[in-house]
Structure formats: structure tokens, C-alpha cells
XYZ file of N, CA and C in Angstrom:
831
model
N -15.860 -11.878 20.992
C -15.817 -10.433 20.811
C -15.259 -10.124 19.424
N -16.112 -9.904 18.446
C -15.660 -9.796 17.060
C -15.091 -8.425 16.713
N -14.229 -8.426 15.695
C -13.689 -7.222 15.077
C -13.912 -7.343 13.574
N -14.553 -6.362 12.970
C -14.851 -6.419 11.541
C -13.979 -5.426 10.777
N -13.546 -5.846 9.582
C -12.716 -4.988 8.739
C -13.015 -5.283 7.275
N -13.152 -4.222 6.485
C -13.320 -4.368 5.047
C -11.935 -4.539 4.415
N -11.707 -5.674 3.763
C -10.440 -5.913 3.090
C -10.352 -5.107 1.797
N -9.157 -4.989 1.268
C -8.958 -4.154 0.086
C -9.670 -4.695 -1.139
N -9.929 -6.011 -1.169
C -10.661 -6.592 -2.302
C -12.172 -6.544 -2.112
N -12.634 -5.879 -1.029
C -14.058 -5.700 -0.800
C -14.695 -6.703 0.129
N -14.020 -7.789 0.438
C -14.603 -8.793 1.319
C -14.633 -8.300 2.766
N -15.602 -8.824 3.545
C -15.733 -8.481 4.951
C -15.033 -9.545 5.791
N -14.035 -9.127 6.558
C -13.298 -10.033 7.432
C -13.737 -9.825 8.873
N -13.675 -10.889 9.638
C -13.966 -10.842 11.070
C -12.802 -11.500 11.802
N -12.309 -10.832 12.840
C -11.242 -11.360 13.684
C -11.837 -11.635 15.059
N -11.577 -12.809 15.588
C -12.197 -13.195 16.848
C -11.343 -14.234 17.558
N -11.769 -14.570 18.766
C -11.005 -15.448 19.639
C -11.615 -16.839 19.647
N -10.758 -17.845 19.534
C -11.154 -19.243 19.672
C -10.387 -19.849 20.837
N -11.051 -20.759 21.535
C -10.396 -21.440 22.650
C -10.483 -22.945 22.434
N -9.325 -23.572 22.266
C -9.248 -25.013 22.088
C -8.984 -25.723 23.403
N -8.166 -25.096 24.268
C -7.840 -25.653 25.578
C -7.382 -24.514 26.471
N -7.041 -24.828 27.740
C -6.589 -23.793 28.671
C -5.341 -23.083 28.161
N -4.503 -23.788 27.433
C -3.259 -23.206 26.944
C -3.277 -22.985 25.439
N -4.463 -22.921 24.862
C -4.562 -22.645 23.429
C -5.795 -21.792 23.151
N -5.658 -20.492 23.422
C -6.656 -19.503 23.024
C -6.036 -18.693 21.900
N -6.640 -18.723 20.738
C -5.977 -18.193 19.552
C -6.868 -17.223 18.799
N -6.220 -16.411 17.978
C -6.908 -15.412 17.176
C -7.137 -15.964 15.779
N -8.370 -15.827 15.306
C -8.749 -16.373 14.001
C -9.266 -15.268 13.094
N -9.173 -15.528 11.802
C -9.745 -14.664 10.779
C -10.736 -15.485 9.965
N -11.949 -14.957 9.807
C -12.951 -15.592 8.965
C -13.471 -14.558 7.970
N -13.994 -15.024 6.838
C -14.468 -14.148 5.767
C -15.944 -14.427 5.518
N -16.731 -13.353 5.382
C -18.156 -13.504 5.095
C -18.354 -13.936 3.645
N -19.147 -15.002 3.467
C -19.411 -15.515 2.123
C -20.535 -14.752 1.416
N -21.497 -14.245 2.189
C -22.666 -13.606 1.574
C -23.210 -12.569 2.542
N -22.845 -11.301 2.334
C -23.257 -10.246 3.259
C -24.758 -9.991 3.225
N -25.425 -10.382 2.166
C -26.873 -10.179 2.109
C -27.592 -11.012 3.151
N -26.936 -12.042 3.677
C -27.549 -12.915 4.664
C -27.167 -12.563 6.098
N -26.387 -11.507 6.292
C -26.033 -11.109 7.651
C -27.292 -10.760 8.431
N -27.407 -11.289 9.619
C -28.583 -11.083 10.445
C -29.637 -12.143 10.289
N -29.501 -13.008 9.296
C -30.465 -14.096 9.126
C -30.222 -15.170 10.175
N -31.257 -15.957 10.452
C -31.135 -17.048 11.419
C -30.260 -18.127 10.804
N -29.082 -18.348 11.402
C -28.120 -19.289 10.833
C -27.112 -19.611 11.919
N -26.560 -20.800 11.885
C -25.549 -21.148 12.881
C -24.168 -20.630 12.511
N -24.051 -19.925 11.399
C -22.804 -19.311 11.002
C -21.920 -20.162 10.131
N -22.175 -21.453 10.057
C -21.273 -22.326 9.311
C -21.339 -22.086 7.815
N -22.509 -21.704 7.304
C -22.633 -21.475 5.867
C -22.260 -20.051 5.480
N -22.426 -19.111 6.413
C -22.224 -17.701 6.103
C -20.755 -17.302 6.133
N -19.973 -17.956 6.982
C -18.573 -17.583 7.172
C -17.646 -18.740 6.791
N -16.457 -18.400 6.330
C -15.457 -19.420 6.033
C -14.963 -20.066 7.326
N -14.283 -21.193 7.192
C -13.676 -21.829 8.356
C -12.613 -20.904 8.947
N -12.460 -20.913 10.276
C -11.472 -20.029 10.903
C -10.045 -20.406 10.532
N -9.246 -19.385 10.265
C -7.824 -19.553 9.992
C -7.044 -18.942 11.147
N -6.189 -19.740 11.784
C -5.380 -19.237 12.888
C -4.360 -18.231 12.354
N -4.345 -17.045 12.971
C -3.363 -16.040 12.575
C -2.405 -15.701 13.705
N -2.696 -16.119 14.935
C -1.761 -15.954 16.047
C -0.806 -17.143 16.078
N 0.296 -17.051 16.823
C 1.276 -18.141 16.857
C 0.656 -19.447 17.345
N 1.257 -20.586 16.999
C 0.724 -21.888 17.409
C 0.807 -22.079 18.913
N 0.028 -23.059 19.418
C 0.010 -23.361 20.846
C 1.414 -23.769 21.314
N 1.695 -23.567 22.640
C 0.797 -23.032 23.652
C 0.740 -21.508 23.611
N -0.290 -20.969 24.228
C -0.466 -19.537 24.320
C -1.924 -19.193 24.516
N -2.172 -18.162 25.310
C -3.537 -17.676 25.524
C -3.564 -16.226 25.076
N -3.958 -15.998 23.828
C -3.866 -14.694 23.190
C -5.260 -14.079 23.121
N -5.471 -13.006 23.873
C -6.802 -12.436 24.074
C -6.979 -11.194 23.206
N -7.962 -11.241 22.332
C -8.376 -10.120 21.491
C -9.773 -9.701 21.902
N -9.957 -8.395 22.137
C -11.273 -7.878 22.503
C -11.971 -7.267 21.287
N -13.194 -6.793 21.533
C -14.021 -6.192 20.490
C -13.497 -4.826 20.067
N -13.812 -4.437 18.819
C -13.610 -3.056 18.372
C -12.132 -2.653 18.406
N -11.227 -3.621 18.122
C -9.794 -3.360 18.274
C -9.021 -3.250 16.964
N -9.480 -3.862 15.889
C -8.687 -3.912 14.666
C -8.464 -2.500 14.116
N -7.256 -2.254 13.608
C -6.904 -0.935 13.085
C -6.134 -1.102 11.779
N -6.603 -0.428 10.721
C -5.819 -0.350 9.488
C -5.144 1.018 9.447
N -3.827 1.017 9.305
C -3.089 2.270 9.280
C -3.389 3.036 7.994
N -3.491 4.358 8.138
C -3.858 5.214 7.013
C -2.752 6.176 6.615
N -1.712 6.298 7.434
C -0.711 7.337 7.219
C 0.695 6.744 7.289
N 1.630 7.431 6.651
C 3.032 7.064 6.782
C 3.450 5.896 5.913
N 4.672 5.422 6.172
C 5.278 4.381 5.347
C 4.558 3.052 5.458
N 3.842 2.815 6.587
C 3.140 1.537 6.774
C 1.652 1.645 6.489
N 1.234 2.636 5.738
C -0.188 2.772 5.405
C -0.690 1.493 4.748
N -1.857 1.042 5.193
C -2.434 -0.203 4.714
C -2.215 -1.376 5.638
N -1.223 -1.279 6.526
C -0.963 -2.364 7.477
C -2.154 -2.546 8.408
N -2.476 -3.795 8.731
C -3.533 -4.126 9.686
C -2.886 -4.469 11.020
N -3.405 -3.882 12.098
C -2.914 -4.150 13.447
C -4.022 -4.770 14.291
N -3.669 -5.789 15.057
C -4.552 -6.389 16.054
C -3.822 -6.396 17.389
N -4.292 -5.629 18.388
C -3.628 -5.617 19.690
C -4.093 -6.785 20.557
N -3.148 -7.497 21.150
C -3.436 -8.680 21.949
C -2.765 -8.567 23.305
N -3.227 -9.397 24.244
C -2.570 -9.554 25.542
C -2.500 -11.034 25.864
N -1.364 -11.455 26.445
C -1.122 -12.881 26.677
C -0.349 -13.070 27.971
N -0.712 -14.088 28.786
C 0.137 -14.449 29.923
C 1.531 -14.835 29.426
N 2.551 -14.389 30.155
C 3.935 -14.642 29.762
C 4.648 -15.451 30.839
N 5.432 -16.469 30.455
C 5.621 -16.968 29.087
C 4.349 -17.609 28.544
N 4.329 -17.878 27.246
C 3.098 -18.298 26.596
C 2.610 -19.660 27.051
N 3.436 -20.443 27.701
C 2.963 -21.738 28.196
C 2.426 -21.647 29.614
N 2.197 -20.423 30.114
C 1.617 -20.201 31.430
C 0.122 -19.941 31.300
N -0.659 -20.419 32.289
C -2.085 -20.120 32.319
C -2.313 -18.718 32.867
N -3.499 -18.184 32.600
C -3.878 -16.853 33.068
C -4.398 -16.972 34.493
N -3.554 -16.591 35.448
C -3.954 -16.596 36.850
C -3.893 -15.173 37.372
N -4.414 -14.953 38.589
C -4.404 -13.601 39.153
C -2.983 -13.041 39.238
N -2.007 -13.898 39.442
C -0.634 -13.431 39.553
C 0.136 -13.463 38.256
N -0.548 -13.630 37.136
C 0.124 -13.778 35.851
C 0.868 -12.509 35.447
N 1.907 -12.704 34.664
C 2.608 -11.611 34.001
C 2.003 -11.484 32.608
N 0.982 -10.639 32.482
C 0.284 -10.490 31.206
C 0.942 -9.365 30.413
N 1.256 -9.648 29.157
C 1.973 -8.689 28.327
C 1.165 -8.338 27.081
N 1.287 -7.074 26.688
C 0.582 -6.573 25.505
C 1.520 -6.592 24.303
N 0.951 -6.904 23.150
C 1.726 -6.950 21.912
C 0.768 -6.793 20.742
N 1.296 -6.858 19.529
C 0.488 -6.597 18.338
C 0.782 -7.653 17.279
N -0.273 -8.126 16.627
C -0.149 -8.876 15.380
C -0.324 -7.893 14.224
N 0.502 -8.011 13.188
C 0.325 -7.110 12.056
C 0.452 -7.856 10.736
N -0.229 -7.319 9.735
C -0.211 -7.893 8.388
C 0.014 -6.790 7.374
N 0.962 -7.007 6.471
C 1.246 -6.056 5.398
C 0.702 -6.512 4.052
N -0.016 -7.641 4.027
C -0.567 -8.149 2.766
C -2.063 -8.408 2.876
N -2.743 -7.522 3.618
C -4.203 -7.541 3.734
C -4.724 -8.834 4.353
N -3.979 -9.353 5.343
C -4.467 -10.485 6.115
C -4.023 -11.847 5.638
N -3.181 -11.910 4.613
C -2.719 -13.215 4.127
C -1.711 -13.822 5.091
N -0.739 -13.028 5.538
C 0.249 -13.486 6.514
C 0.320 -12.494 7.663
N 0.766 -12.985 8.828
C 0.779 -12.178 10.045
C 2.100 -12.353 10.779
N 2.536 -11.255 11.436
C 3.767 -11.268 12.209
C 3.510 -10.673 13.588
N 4.179 -11.173 14.639
C 4.083 -10.536 15.952
C 5.018 -9.339 16.035
N 4.638 -8.345 16.810
C 5.510 -7.192 17.030
C 6.813 -7.632 17.691
N 7.859 -6.849 17.484
C 9.141 -7.150 18.119
C 9.093 -6.915 19.620
N 8.193 -6.047 20.063
C 8.111 -5.664 21.472
C 6.979 -6.396 22.162
N 7.282 -6.981 23.326
C 6.276 -7.518 24.247
C 6.271 -6.607 25.465
N 5.178 -5.889 25.687
C 5.127 -4.844 26.704
C 4.767 -5.425 28.063
N 5.624 -5.175 29.056
C 5.414 -5.664 30.417
C 5.023 -4.509 31.327
N 4.293 -4.838 32.403
C 3.876 -3.832 33.359
C 3.871 -4.373 34.771
N 3.532 -3.535 35.758
C 3.560 -3.952 37.162
C 2.380 -4.844 37.529
N 2.506 -5.485 38.696
C 1.482 -6.368 39.239
C 1.067 -7.405 38.196
N -0.228 -7.484 37.875
C -0.685 -8.528 36.960
C -0.256 -8.273 35.513
N 0.122 -7.051 35.190
C 0.618 -6.760 33.857
C -0.262 -5.805 33.079
N -0.164 -5.886 31.746
C -0.843 -4.986 30.816
C -1.852 -5.777 30.008
N -3.098 -5.338 30.050
C -4.207 -6.135 29.527
C -5.075 -5.317 28.580
N -5.762 -6.011 27.680
C -6.859 -5.476 26.871
C -6.491 -4.163 26.177
N -5.426 -4.189 25.357
C -4.944 -2.962 24.717
C -5.897 -2.427 23.655
N -5.805 -1.105 23.449
C -6.588 -0.405 22.428
C -5.648 0.508 21.653
N -5.851 0.629 20.339
C -4.960 1.386 19.465
C -5.674 2.553 18.798
N -4.901 3.618 18.522
C -5.370 4.725 17.697
C -4.176 5.320 16.965
N -4.364 5.636 15.673
C -3.312 6.229 14.856
C -3.520 7.732 14.737
N -2.435 8.500 14.841
C -2.497 9.941 14.638
C -2.327 10.262 13.156
N -2.686 11.477 12.729
C -2.494 11.854 11.324
C -1.030 11.829 10.893
N -0.109 11.871 11.855
C 1.317 11.812 11.534
C 1.837 10.383 11.444
N 0.971 9.411 11.727
C 1.369 8.018 11.633
C 1.820 7.385 12.928
N 1.840 8.129 14.028
C 2.187 7.539 15.327
C 0.987 6.761 15.856
N 1.238 5.584 16.414
C 0.178 4.753 16.984
C 0.311 4.775 18.500
N -0.782 5.080 19.172
C -0.819 5.082 20.638
C -1.625 3.883 21.112
N -1.164 3.282 22.200
C -1.850 2.137 22.800
C -2.192 2.460 24.252
N -3.441 2.144 24.645
C -3.871 2.220 26.036
C -4.079 0.803 26.556
N -3.712 0.552 27.832
C -3.783 -0.790 28.391
C -4.368 -0.772 29.795
N -5.265 -1.687 30.052
C -5.826 -1.917 31.384
C -4.719 -2.379 32.329
N -4.744 -1.855 33.564
C -3.766 -2.263 34.578
C -4.450 -2.377 35.937
N -3.656 -2.738 36.938
C -4.100 -2.730 38.331
C -3.529 -1.537 39.090
N -3.160 -0.479 38.378
C -2.470 0.668 38.963
C -3.351 1.911 39.043
N -4.668 1.764 38.946
C -5.626 2.876 39.009
C -5.476 3.853 37.848
N -4.898 3.394 36.749
C -4.815 4.235 35.557
C -4.563 3.348 34.346
N -4.803 3.920 33.181
C -4.423 3.271 31.935
C -2.940 3.516 31.673
N -2.203 2.456 31.345
C -0.835 2.624 30.880
C -0.863 2.914 29.384
N 0.193 3.608 28.909
C 0.256 4.009 27.513
C 1.633 3.722 26.928
N 1.662 3.573 25.614
C 2.892 3.413 24.854
C 2.634 3.915 23.449
N 3.690 4.214 22.705
C 3.538 4.667 21.326
C 4.506 3.920 20.414
N 4.132 3.876 19.142
C 4.973 3.268 18.110
C 5.101 4.230 16.945
N 6.325 4.414 16.461
C 6.576 5.266 15.304
C 6.947 4.466 14.061
N 6.831 3.142 14.132
C 7.140 2.309 12.968
C 5.989 1.366 12.627
N 4.765 1.850 12.847
C 3.596 1.083 12.445
C 3.288 -0.110 13.315
N 3.763 -0.110 14.566
C 3.427 -1.181 15.496
C 4.456 -2.284 15.594
N 5.582 -2.168 14.880
C 6.612 -3.202 14.969
C 7.322 -3.151 16.311
N 7.691 -1.948 16.755
C 8.312 -1.755 18.061
C 7.543 -0.685 18.823
N 7.688 -0.726 20.167
C 6.927 0.169 21.038
C 7.826 0.743 22.119
N 7.502 1.976 22.537
C 8.213 2.591 23.656
C 7.849 1.877 24.951
N 8.680 1.989 26.006
C 8.313 1.381 27.287
C 6.965 1.914 27.769
N 6.128 1.025 28.260
C 4.797 1.425 28.735
C 4.904 2.095 30.096
N 4.077 3.116 30.305
C 4.057 3.810 31.579
C 2.693 4.402 31.854
N 2.478 4.904 33.084
C 1.162 5.438 33.453
C 0.825 6.691 32.660
N -0.424 6.761 32.202
C -0.920 7.929 31.501
C -1.879 8.721 32.369
N -2.537 9.742 31.816
C -3.394 10.619 32.611
C -4.787 10.076 32.887
N -5.155 8.933 32.302
C -6.529 8.436 32.412
C -6.672 7.584 33.667
N -7.395 8.109 34.658
C -7.680 7.367 35.891
C -8.688 6.275 35.576
N -8.404 5.046 36.041
C -9.226 3.913 35.612
C -9.061 2.753 36.571
N -10.150 2.010 36.840
C -10.013 0.740 37.549
C -9.480 -0.315 36.586
N -9.553 -1.561 36.966
C -9.069 -2.637 36.100
C -10.138 -2.950 35.056
N -10.186 -2.093 34.030
C -11.166 -2.250 32.952
C -10.621 -1.569 31.706
N -11.125 -1.938 30.524
C -10.582 -1.402 29.274
C -11.243 -0.101 28.848
N -10.648 0.521 27.827
C -11.193 1.737 27.222
C -11.559 1.451 25.772
N -12.294 2.385 25.176
C -12.497 2.426 23.727
C -12.282 3.865 23.280
N -11.722 4.037 22.085
C -11.404 5.366 21.564
C -11.876 5.451 20.117
N -12.486 6.580 19.759
C -12.928 6.815 18.384
C -12.543 8.227 17.974
N -12.356 8.429 16.684
C -12.016 9.754 16.155
C -13.207 10.346 15.412
N -13.505 11.613 15.731
C -14.482 12.384 14.972
C -13.750 12.972 13.772
N -14.070 12.485 12.577
C -13.265 12.799 11.400
C -13.270 14.290 11.063
N -14.400 14.962 11.215
C -14.483 16.361 10.801
C -13.598 17.263 11.650
N -13.559 17.028 12.953
C -12.787 17.881 13.857
C -11.425 17.304 14.212
N -11.253 16.008 14.040
C -10.019 15.353 14.460
C -9.987 14.989 15.923
N -11.002 15.386 16.686
C -11.050 15.068 18.116
C -11.095 13.565 18.359
N -10.454 13.143 19.444
C -10.605 11.781 19.924
C -11.629 11.753 21.048
N -12.416 10.708 21.097
C -13.353 10.464 22.192
C -12.976 9.155 22.874
N -12.845 9.192 24.184
C -12.582 7.984 24.963
C -13.812 7.623 25.778
N -14.097 6.331 25.863
C -15.152 5.798 26.720
C -14.475 4.887 27.733
N -14.764 5.104 29.017
C -14.095 4.307 30.053
C -14.798 4.501 31.392
N -14.348 3.757 32.385
C -14.832 3.906 33.764
C -13.906 4.859 34.506
N -14.411 6.043 34.856
C -13.585 6.987 35.612
C -13.737 6.673 37.099
N -12.852 5.827 37.570
C -12.865 5.393 38.964
C -11.496 4.813 39.259
N -11.181 4.686 40.538
C -9.896 4.100 40.897
C -10.038 2.612 41.139
N -8.892 1.976 41.285
C -8.866 0.527 41.407
C -9.605 0.050 42.643
N -10.437 -0.981 42.451
C -11.030 -1.712 43.550
C -10.575 -3.151 43.493
N -11.407 -4.051 43.958
C -11.107 -5.468 43.817
C -11.124 -5.839 42.338
N -10.603 -7.016 42.014
C -10.515 -7.458 40.622
C -11.876 -7.340 39.930
N -11.920 -6.607 38.837
C -13.098 -6.308 38.010
C -14.142 -5.459 38.741
N -13.831 -4.945 39.933
C -14.790 -4.106 40.656
C -14.627 -2.641 40.245
N -15.581 -1.813 40.685
C -15.564 -0.372 40.438
C -15.584 -0.031 38.950
N -16.240 -0.861 38.161
C -16.416 -0.553 36.743
C -17.651 0.318 36.575
N -17.571 1.504 37.108
C -18.652 2.469 37.115
C -18.053 3.816 37.515
N -18.602 4.936 37.050
C -19.601 5.075 35.992
C -18.953 4.973 34.611
N -19.779 4.980 33.555
C -19.270 5.037 32.186
C -19.191 6.507 31.770
N -18.000 6.935 31.379
C -17.779 8.334 31.037
C -17.222 8.464 29.625
N -17.414 9.640 29.041
C -16.734 10.001 27.801
C -15.973 11.296 28.052
N -14.829 11.422 27.403
C -14.055 12.659 27.424
C -13.411 12.823 26.056
N -12.880 14.028 25.807
C -12.405 14.360 24.466
C -10.983 14.909 24.525
N -10.241 14.648 23.462
C -8.847 15.082 23.379
C -8.597 15.783 22.058
N -7.914 16.931 22.142
C -7.496 17.663 20.952
C -5.995 17.557 20.703
N -5.304 16.705 21.479
C -3.860 16.550 21.311
C -3.461 15.079 21.204
N -4.280 14.309 20.495
C -3.991 12.901 20.199
C -3.840 12.042 21.453
N -4.620 12.384 22.483
C -4.638 11.571 23.689
C -3.661 12.000 24.757
N -2.967 13.120 24.546
C -2.064 13.611 25.583
C -2.797 14.116 26.804
N -3.998 14.663 26.605
C -4.830 15.137 27.708
C -6.288 14.981 27.305
N -7.163 14.976 28.319
C -8.591 14.744 28.092
C -9.403 15.767 28.875
N -10.505 16.229 28.281
C -11.341 17.241 28.923
C -12.787 17.049 28.495
N -13.650 17.961 28.988
C -15.079 17.947 28.642
C -15.700 16.586 28.952
N -15.454 16.116 30.158
C -15.922 14.781 30.550
C -17.414 14.790 30.877
N -18.096 13.715 30.479
C -19.518 13.543 30.768
C -19.772 12.097 31.181
N -20.715 11.927 32.091
C -21.210 10.590 32.394
C -22.319 10.241 31.407
N -22.234 9.064 30.819
C -23.262 8.677 29.853
C -24.601 8.430 30.524
N -24.588 8.022 31.772
C -25.825 7.855 32.541
C -25.657 8.621 33.847
N -26.140 9.887 33.920
C -25.936 10.701 35.120
C -26.546 10.106 36.380
N -27.484 9.162 36.233
C -28.113 8.572 37.414
C -27.212 7.556 38.105
N -26.119 7.147 37.460
C -25.212 6.144 38.024
C -24.073 6.850 38.743
N -23.867 6.497 40.021
C -22.792 7.120 40.791
C -21.554 6.230 40.786
N -20.572 6.584 41.644
C -19.306 5.848 41.663
C -19.450 4.438 42.203
N -20.563 4.133 42.852
C -20.766 2.774 43.363
C -21.507 1.897 42.369
N -22.255 2.518 41.458
C -23.012 1.758 40.475
C -24.232 1.068 41.032
N -24.539 1.283 42.315
C -25.687 0.613 42.948
C -25.628 -0.897 42.749
N -24.422 -1.445 42.870
C -24.260 -2.884 42.718
C -24.108 -3.356 41.292
N -24.138 -2.441 40.334
C -23.981 -2.808 38.926
C -22.575 -2.452 38.438
N -22.176 -3.076 37.340
C -20.917 -2.715 36.696
C -21.166 -2.521 35.210
N -20.308 -1.716 34.582
C -20.476 -1.344 33.177
C -19.094 -1.377 32.527
N -18.943 -2.133 31.453
C -17.597 -2.218 30.885
C -17.614 -2.773 29.467
N -16.412 -2.987 28.951
C -16.139 -3.478 27.596
C -16.848 -2.627 26.544
N -16.481 -1.316 26.509
C -17.162 -0.406 25.588
C -16.692 -0.570 24.148
N -17.561 -0.142 23.256
C -17.222 0.093 21.858
C -17.584 1.526 21.530
N -16.850 2.159 20.619
C -17.091 3.562 20.294
C -16.941 3.772 18.796
N -17.824 4.624 18.248
C -17.802 4.871 16.804
C -18.517 6.183 16.525
N -18.109 6.857 15.456
C -18.816 8.034 14.969
C -19.388 7.747 13.586
N -20.633 8.165 13.369
C -21.223 8.254 12.041
C -21.564 9.723 11.840
N -20.740 10.431 11.084
C -20.891 11.872 10.998
C -20.647 12.495 12.361
N -21.610 13.304 12.824
C -21.498 13.934 14.139
C -22.167 13.117 15.239
N -22.687 11.963 14.907
C -23.363 11.133 15.900
C -22.386 10.140 16.518
N -22.242 10.223 17.833
C -21.440 9.254 18.552
C -22.290 8.063 18.960
N -21.744 6.870 18.797
C -22.424 5.635 19.183
C -21.513 4.880 20.133
N -22.031 4.560 21.301
C -21.264 3.861 22.333
C -22.041 2.632 22.770
N -21.361 1.518 22.879
C -21.953 0.293 23.421
C -21.132 -0.169 24.615
N -21.796 -0.826 25.557
C -21.104 -1.438 26.695
C -22.068 -2.400 27.366
N -21.545 -3.221 28.264
C -22.435 -4.127 28.996
C -22.806 -3.529 30.343
N -23.988 -3.887 30.820
C -24.417 -3.593 32.190
C -24.630 -4.920 32.900
N -23.909 -5.117 33.981
C -23.948 -6.374 34.722
C -24.556 -6.114 36.097
N -25.704 -6.717 36.347
C -26.359 -6.610 37.648
C -26.509 -7.999 38.238
N -27.092 -8.059 39.415
C -27.319 -9.366 40.039
C -28.296 -10.209 39.231
N -29.135 -9.577 38.437
C -30.194 -10.288 37.731
C -29.792 -10.731 36.332
N -29.021 -9.893 35.605
C -28.733 -10.219 34.215
C -27.596 -9.351 33.695
N -27.080 -9.733 32.535
C -26.121 -8.920 31.793
C -26.827 -8.395 30.550
N -26.796 -7.085 30.360
C -27.504 -6.451 29.251
C -26.527 -5.667 28.381
N -26.869 -5.523 27.107
C -26.125 -4.666 26.196
C -26.789 -3.296 26.174
N -25.995 -2.253 26.379
C -26.490 -0.881 26.361
C -25.936 -0.183 25.118
N -26.809 0.509 24.386
C -26.409 1.298 23.227
C -26.837 2.735 23.471
N -25.897 3.663 23.372
C -26.212 5.078 23.574
C -25.770 5.872 22.346
N -26.611 6.820 21.955
C -26.331 7.687 20.812
C -26.420 9.143 21.267
N -25.586 9.980 20.700
C -25.626 11.400 21.039
C -24.988 12.186 19.899
N -25.361 13.451 19.808
C -24.800 14.334 18.794
C -23.630 15.107 19.388
N -22.531 15.153 18.653
C -21.363 15.901 19.092
C -21.552 17.368 18.746
N -21.425 18.239 19.752
C -21.526 19.673 19.508
C -20.295 20.119 18.730
N -20.499 20.714 17.572
C -19.384 21.084 16.704
C -19.124 22.580 16.660
N -19.941 23.363 17.334
C -19.741 24.811 17.302
C -18.836 25.255 18.431
């Protein structure tokens, strides 16, 4: 699940997950050697540099999802790169259903040359806090949403650029055990969230329907909810939809997610125009 970021020197960086063993899943940074060849048929070895480990050394299972990297734009830590991760705790434990999974952040103040873990490791109830997502406010506060087994997304905030975090607690977003994606519409400042509006079922169940909603108060509340596929009900007809990505190009919203049925797993891409009047 890749994360792409333009470095300050113009190079294209990709952050992704590597797995060496059950107790060594690590976060790597690679750099594109020739962007003109992106999309060409290639095994990737010539196009990208060798992976550089940026998460702590083994043991540890540090999970980074897609569409997560954030470069801060405001405040004293402007320019800092944040990568939100989740890991079974302690780090020498495997990821089991009963694991204590904790959310934390890797950050870099020198454009990816060196990396530090956040001072705070966020703990939660039952299996813990998983698959975090970040968004920065214009005032420089960073909000994190986390998948839980509590029928809602847990939330926390940081006022020092991700070094420390407030205690995590339940937020207003009703959700099964699945992640969210959040994007900002630059012209209006609105946030858009993509997620499964449903309550907790069995592990990874009830990942349906896929909804979008909007916030005018930096994620404090959400309204104007829509189902991206009105034909899909709360049962999904045996299908599940999850791991969204969200982005705006001008007024056009772009959302991606997977559709998992008994027959196959498909990538879904949806585009829509944001009403600005």
C-alpha cells in the first residue's frame, strides 16, 4: 500500500511496507530514479532505489496503509513529514486477534533523511487502535482517526506536530472495524471523509456501505452524508468495501476503495463534482 510524496528537492518518494518475517514488518522509503518511465512494464528494480528502513529495527510489526503520508504546512513544524503507523505492543509480539495494537507516528524534520518515533504510543480498548489517518488544520493542529472494535472511530489530536498526542477516545464517526480516508477541498476548506457507515460486526465484517460526509469544523462534526453507491445496502449483498483513498483535484473529488465479493477483489474509482454554491 504505497504513499507518494514530492520531496523538497523535487524527487518523488514512496513509503511502503516490507515484510521480512512474522516479527519484522517494516516501513521503507524508496526514491524514483526516472519518472518518465512510471507506468512502463518493469519489475521496479531499475526504476526505484533500494528500500531504506525508516522504522525502528526488528522485532516489530509496523503497519502503514495507503494514502497516509502528511507534510505539515502550518506552525512551527511546517515541513515535517508524518507517517502514521500501528503496531502490536510490545513490539516483539505477533499480531493476533487479542493483540494490544497501538497507534503512533514516524516523523522527519530533514525531508526524509532521518526519522524519529513519536513520544506517545496510543492505546485503546479490546484489540486496540489500528490503521490511523492524519489531517492538519490551518492552525497547525493534527487530528488522527483510528479503526477500533468499538463501533466508532477513535480520535486524538497533537499540537506539537505529531511528537505527542492527547489520550485517544471515541469520536462521532460510527464505523465497523475498518479505516477511513480524509481529504481537504482547498477552495472551501471543507474536509471530506470516506468510510463505512455501519456498526461493528464480526472481524472485518460489515464493511458496507461506502459513504462520504463533510465537515466545516475540522472534523468535530460531519454532515451532508451520501452513499457512493446507492444500490448497496447495509448488508452489501455479501460484498465488502474498504481501504479507501480520497483526493481533490479542484472541485472534483476522487475516491478509491476495494470491492471484495465471493468471486474477486476489484478496485473501484469514483469521481464526482463538489457543489460549491
